[in-house]
Tab-separated table of C-alpha atoms and ligand atoms in Angstrom:
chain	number	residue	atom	x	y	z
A	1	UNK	CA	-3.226	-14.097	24.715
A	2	UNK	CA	-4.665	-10.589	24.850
A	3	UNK	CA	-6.640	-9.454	21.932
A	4	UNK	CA	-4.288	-7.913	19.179
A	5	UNK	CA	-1.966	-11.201	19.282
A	6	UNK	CA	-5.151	-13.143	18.930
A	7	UNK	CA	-6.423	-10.830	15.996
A	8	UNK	CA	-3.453	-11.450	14.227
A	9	UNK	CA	-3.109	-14.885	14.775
A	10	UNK	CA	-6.571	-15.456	13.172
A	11	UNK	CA	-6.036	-13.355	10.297
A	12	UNK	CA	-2.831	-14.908	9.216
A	13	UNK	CA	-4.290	-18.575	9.428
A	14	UNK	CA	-7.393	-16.886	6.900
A	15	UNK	CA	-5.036	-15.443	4.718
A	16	UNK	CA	-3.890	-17.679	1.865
A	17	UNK	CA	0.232	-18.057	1.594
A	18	UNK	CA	2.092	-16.211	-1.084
A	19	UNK	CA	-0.392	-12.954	0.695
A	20	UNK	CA	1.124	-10.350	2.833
A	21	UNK	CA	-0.641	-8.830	5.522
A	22	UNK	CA	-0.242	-5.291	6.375
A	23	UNK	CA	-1.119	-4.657	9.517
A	24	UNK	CA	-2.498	-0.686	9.860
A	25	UNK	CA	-1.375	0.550	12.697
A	26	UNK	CA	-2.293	4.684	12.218
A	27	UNK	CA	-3.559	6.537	15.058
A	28	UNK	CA	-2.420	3.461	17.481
A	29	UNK	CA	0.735	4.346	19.672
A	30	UNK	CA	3.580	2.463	20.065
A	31	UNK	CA	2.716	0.348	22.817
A	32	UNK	CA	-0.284	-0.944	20.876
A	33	UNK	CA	1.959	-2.010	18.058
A	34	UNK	CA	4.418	-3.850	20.369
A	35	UNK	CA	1.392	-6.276	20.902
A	36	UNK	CA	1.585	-7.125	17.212
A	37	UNK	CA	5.099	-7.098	16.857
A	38	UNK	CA	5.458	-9.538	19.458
A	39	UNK	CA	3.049	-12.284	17.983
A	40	UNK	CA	5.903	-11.950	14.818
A	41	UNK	CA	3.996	-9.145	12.634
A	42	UNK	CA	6.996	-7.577	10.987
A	43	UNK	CA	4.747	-5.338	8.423
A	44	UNK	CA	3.167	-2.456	9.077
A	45	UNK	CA	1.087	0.392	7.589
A	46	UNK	CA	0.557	4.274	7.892
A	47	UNK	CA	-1.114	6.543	6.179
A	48	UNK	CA	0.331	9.920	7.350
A	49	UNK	CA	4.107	11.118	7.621
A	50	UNK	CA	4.263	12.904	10.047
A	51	UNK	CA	2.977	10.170	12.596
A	52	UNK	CA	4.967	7.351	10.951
A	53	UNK	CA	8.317	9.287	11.494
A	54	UNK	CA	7.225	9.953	15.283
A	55	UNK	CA	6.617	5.909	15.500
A	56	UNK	CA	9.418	4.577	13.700
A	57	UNK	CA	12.472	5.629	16.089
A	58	UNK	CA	10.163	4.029	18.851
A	59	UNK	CA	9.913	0.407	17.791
A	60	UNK	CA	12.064	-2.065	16.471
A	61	UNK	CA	14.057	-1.730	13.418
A	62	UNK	CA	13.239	-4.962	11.555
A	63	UNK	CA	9.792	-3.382	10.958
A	64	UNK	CA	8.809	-3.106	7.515
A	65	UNK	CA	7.611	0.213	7.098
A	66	UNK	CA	4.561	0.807	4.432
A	67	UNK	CA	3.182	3.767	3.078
A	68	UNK	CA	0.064	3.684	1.938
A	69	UNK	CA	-1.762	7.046	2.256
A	70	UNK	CA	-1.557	10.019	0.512
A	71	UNK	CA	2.078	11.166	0.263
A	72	UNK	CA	3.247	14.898	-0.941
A	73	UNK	CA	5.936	15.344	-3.128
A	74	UNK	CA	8.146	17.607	-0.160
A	75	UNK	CA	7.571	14.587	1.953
A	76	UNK	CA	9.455	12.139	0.471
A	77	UNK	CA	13.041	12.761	1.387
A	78	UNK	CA	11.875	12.176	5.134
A	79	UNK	CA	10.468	8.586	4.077
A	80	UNK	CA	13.021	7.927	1.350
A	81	UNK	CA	15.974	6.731	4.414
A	82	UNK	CA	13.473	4.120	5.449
A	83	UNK	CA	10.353	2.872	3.948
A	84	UNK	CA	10.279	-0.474	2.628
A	85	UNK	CA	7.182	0.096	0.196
A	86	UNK	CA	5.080	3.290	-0.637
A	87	UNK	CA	1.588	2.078	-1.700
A	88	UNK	CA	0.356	5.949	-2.771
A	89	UNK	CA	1.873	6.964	-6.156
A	90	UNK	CA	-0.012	8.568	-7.837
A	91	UNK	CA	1.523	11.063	-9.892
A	92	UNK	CA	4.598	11.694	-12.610
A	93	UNK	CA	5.602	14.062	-10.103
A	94	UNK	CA	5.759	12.292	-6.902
A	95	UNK	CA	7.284	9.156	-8.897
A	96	UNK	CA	10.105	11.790	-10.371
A	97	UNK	CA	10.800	12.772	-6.450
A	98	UNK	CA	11.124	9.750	-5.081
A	99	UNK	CA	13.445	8.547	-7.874
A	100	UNK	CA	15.741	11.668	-7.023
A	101	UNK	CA	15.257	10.949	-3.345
A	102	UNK	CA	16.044	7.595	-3.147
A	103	UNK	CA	19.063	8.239	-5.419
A	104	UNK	CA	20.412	10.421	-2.770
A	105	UNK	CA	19.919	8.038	-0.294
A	106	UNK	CA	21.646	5.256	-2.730
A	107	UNK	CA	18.657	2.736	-2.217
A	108	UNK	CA	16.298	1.558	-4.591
A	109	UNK	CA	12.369	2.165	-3.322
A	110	UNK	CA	10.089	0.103	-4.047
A	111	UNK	CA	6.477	1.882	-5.061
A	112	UNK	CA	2.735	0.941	-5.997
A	113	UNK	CA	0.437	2.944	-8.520
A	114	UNK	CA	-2.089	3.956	-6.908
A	115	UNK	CA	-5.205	3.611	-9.352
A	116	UNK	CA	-8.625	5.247	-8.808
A	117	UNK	CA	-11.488	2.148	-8.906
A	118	UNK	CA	-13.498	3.383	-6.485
A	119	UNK	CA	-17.258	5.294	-7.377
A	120	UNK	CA	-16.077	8.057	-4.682
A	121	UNK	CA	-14.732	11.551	-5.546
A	122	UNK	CA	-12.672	11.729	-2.578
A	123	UNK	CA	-9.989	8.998	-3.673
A	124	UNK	CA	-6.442	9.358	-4.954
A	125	UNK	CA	-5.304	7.568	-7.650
A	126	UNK	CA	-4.931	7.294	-11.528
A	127	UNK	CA	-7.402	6.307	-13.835
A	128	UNK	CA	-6.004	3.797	-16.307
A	129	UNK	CA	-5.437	6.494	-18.792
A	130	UNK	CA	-4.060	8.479	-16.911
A	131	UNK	CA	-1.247	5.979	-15.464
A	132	UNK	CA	-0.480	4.643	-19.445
A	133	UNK	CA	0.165	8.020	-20.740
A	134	UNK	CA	2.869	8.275	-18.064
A	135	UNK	CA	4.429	4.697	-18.391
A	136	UNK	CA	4.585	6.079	-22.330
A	137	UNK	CA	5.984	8.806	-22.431
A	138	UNK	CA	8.008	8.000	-19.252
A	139	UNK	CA	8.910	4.222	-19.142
A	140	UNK	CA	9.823	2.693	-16.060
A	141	UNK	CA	13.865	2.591	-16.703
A	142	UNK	CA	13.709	6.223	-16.366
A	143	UNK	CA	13.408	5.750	-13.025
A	144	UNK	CA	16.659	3.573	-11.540
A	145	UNK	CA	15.953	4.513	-8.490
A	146	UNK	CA	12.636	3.167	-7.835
A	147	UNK	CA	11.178	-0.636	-8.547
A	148	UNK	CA	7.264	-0.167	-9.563
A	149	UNK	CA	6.293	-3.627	-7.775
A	150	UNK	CA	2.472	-2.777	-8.988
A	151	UNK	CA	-0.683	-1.685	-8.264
A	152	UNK	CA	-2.813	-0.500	-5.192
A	153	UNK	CA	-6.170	0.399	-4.816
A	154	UNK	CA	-9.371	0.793	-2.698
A	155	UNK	CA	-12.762	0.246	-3.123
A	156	UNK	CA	-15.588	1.755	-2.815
A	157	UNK	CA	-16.807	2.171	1.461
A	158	UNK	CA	-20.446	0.330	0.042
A	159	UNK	CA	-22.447	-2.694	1.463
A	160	UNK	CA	-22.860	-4.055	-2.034
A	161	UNK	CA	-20.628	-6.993	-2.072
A	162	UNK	CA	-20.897	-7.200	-6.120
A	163	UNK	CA	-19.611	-3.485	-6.879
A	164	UNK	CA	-16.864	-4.311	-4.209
A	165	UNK	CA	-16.025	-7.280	-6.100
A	166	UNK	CA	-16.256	-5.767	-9.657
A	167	UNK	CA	-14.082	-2.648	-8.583
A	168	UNK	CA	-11.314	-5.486	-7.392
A	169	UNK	CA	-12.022	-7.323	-10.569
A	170	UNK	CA	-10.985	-3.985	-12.221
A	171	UNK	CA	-7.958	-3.049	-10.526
A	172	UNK	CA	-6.840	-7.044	-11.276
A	173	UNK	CA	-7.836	-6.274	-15.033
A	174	UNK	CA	-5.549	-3.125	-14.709
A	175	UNK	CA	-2.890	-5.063	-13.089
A	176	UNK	CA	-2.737	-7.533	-16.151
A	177	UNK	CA	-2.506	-4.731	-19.008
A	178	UNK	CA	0.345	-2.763	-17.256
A	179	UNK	CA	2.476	-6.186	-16.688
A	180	UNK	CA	1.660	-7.019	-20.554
A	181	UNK	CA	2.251	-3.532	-21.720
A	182	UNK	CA	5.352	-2.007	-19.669
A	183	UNK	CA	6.130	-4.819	-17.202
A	184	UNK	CA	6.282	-8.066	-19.349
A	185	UNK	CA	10.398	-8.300	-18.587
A	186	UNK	CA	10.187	-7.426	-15.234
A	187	UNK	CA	9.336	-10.192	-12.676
A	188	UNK	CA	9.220	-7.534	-9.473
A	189	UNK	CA	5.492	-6.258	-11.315
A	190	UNK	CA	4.071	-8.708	-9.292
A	191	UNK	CA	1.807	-6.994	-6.656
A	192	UNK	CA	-1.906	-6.409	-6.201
A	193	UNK	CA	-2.727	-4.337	-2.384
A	194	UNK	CA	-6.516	-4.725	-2.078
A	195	UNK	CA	-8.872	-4.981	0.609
A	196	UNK	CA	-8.774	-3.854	3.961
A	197	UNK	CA	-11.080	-5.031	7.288
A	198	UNK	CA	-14.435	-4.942	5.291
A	199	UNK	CA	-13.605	-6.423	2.298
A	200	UNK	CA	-10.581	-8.141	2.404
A	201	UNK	CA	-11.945	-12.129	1.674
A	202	UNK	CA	-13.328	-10.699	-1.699
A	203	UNK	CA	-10.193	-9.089	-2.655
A	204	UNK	CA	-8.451	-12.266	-1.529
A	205	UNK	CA	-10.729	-13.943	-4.136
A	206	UNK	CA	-9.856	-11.399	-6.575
A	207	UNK	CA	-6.195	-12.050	-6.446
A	208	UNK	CA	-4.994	-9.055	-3.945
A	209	UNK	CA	-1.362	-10.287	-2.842
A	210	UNK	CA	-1.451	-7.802	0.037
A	211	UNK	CA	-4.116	-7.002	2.140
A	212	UNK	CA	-4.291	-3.549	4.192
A	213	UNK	CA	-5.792	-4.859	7.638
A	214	UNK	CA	-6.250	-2.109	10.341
A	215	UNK	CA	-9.713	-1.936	12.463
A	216	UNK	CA	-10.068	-5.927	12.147
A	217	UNK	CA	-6.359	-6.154	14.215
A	218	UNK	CA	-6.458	-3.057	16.298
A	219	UNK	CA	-10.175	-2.467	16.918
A	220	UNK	CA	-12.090	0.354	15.882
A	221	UNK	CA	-10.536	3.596	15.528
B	301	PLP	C1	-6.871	2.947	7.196
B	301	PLP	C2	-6.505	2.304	5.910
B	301	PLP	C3	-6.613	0.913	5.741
B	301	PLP	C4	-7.131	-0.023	6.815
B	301	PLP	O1	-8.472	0.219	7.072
B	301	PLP	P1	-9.310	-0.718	8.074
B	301	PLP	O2	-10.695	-0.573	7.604
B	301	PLP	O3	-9.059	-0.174	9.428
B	301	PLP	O4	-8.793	-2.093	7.925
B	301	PLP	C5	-6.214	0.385	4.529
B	301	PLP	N1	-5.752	1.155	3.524
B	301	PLP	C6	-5.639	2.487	3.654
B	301	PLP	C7	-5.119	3.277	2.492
B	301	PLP	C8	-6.002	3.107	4.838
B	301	PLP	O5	-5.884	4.445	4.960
């Protein structure tokens, strides 16, 4: 078995049932991803458009396509056809687009809020204000086009296990008021996508029901 199969192999027999592992496969080519594929990993992750939509004619259509980088708004209607979940939304705007995109398409996409709960400038994402202002003054049935399955985030790139784990504990905490305050009827709001190759066991621990697995699978990029 050459590496990647063997990668995968371990990291599904770590990761608890009832969790779905995304495997990253950005900047890998299609080839790479075939090695995956064929040890049954059916979901996979990009971050940019432009490279997913030069991968996904290549390799096999039962792939589950994820989004989970930054996505602009004049991007979606290239996405919109095929992506099974976008894990980036993070603003009124980009939810109103893909709503009117997916409409067009007649499908239903299914979307994360991305939420900021990392101590880094550089991150997208709401802040919990932000994101319950919006659910407010827009609530989720104005959007029939799109399912809001929950909540995505990333933590801080730190050695410090406990401000890992309390940035998790956060997004969780965030997780839990949006389900009781717009969600409460709606049994899709039922996903958490933490942790990625360095910190994925504590978001595990945390509750994460996806994980975003890339260097751990692939190797270093
Ligand atoms: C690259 C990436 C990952 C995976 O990172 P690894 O450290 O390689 O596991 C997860 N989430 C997002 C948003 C990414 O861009």
């Amino acid at each position: 078995m050459n590496n990647i199969g063997q990668n995968i192999l371990t990291l599904q027999s770590e990761i608890p049932a009832g969790v779905t592992l995304v495997a990253v496969s950005k900047t890998y080519p299609p080839g790479i991803i075939m090695q995956a594929y064929q040890t049954g990993q059916r979901v996979f992750g990009e971050n940019r458009v432009q490279e997913l939509l030069s991968k996904q004619p290549q390799l096999p259509a039962d792939i589950e396509w994820h989004l989970i980088g930054h996505l602009q708004t004049n991007k979606v209607k290239y996405v919109a056809p095929f992506v099974s979940l976008i894990h980036s939304v993070d603003s009124l705007k980009l939810l109103q687009e893909i709503n009117k995109e997916a409409g067009k398409q007649n499908r239903t996409l299914s979307c994360l809020l991305q939420m900021h709960i990392a101590d880094e400038e550089s991150k997208f994402g709401f802040s919990e204000e932000e994101v319950t202002s919006v659910l407010q003054n827009n609530p989720p049935h104005n959007f029939p086009n799109v399912q809001i399955k929950g909540v995505m985030g990333m933590a801080t790139f730190t050695d410090d296990e406990e401000q890992v784990r309390n940035e998790f504990r956060h997004l969780r905490g965030i997780f839990d008021r949006l389900k009781a305050g717009f969600f409460a009827s709606s049994p899709v709001f039922s996903e958490i996508s933490m942790g990625m190759s360095g910190d994925y066991p504590i978001a595990i621990e945390e509750g994460a029901t996806i994980v975003r697995i890339g260097s751990r699978i692939f190797g270093e990029r």
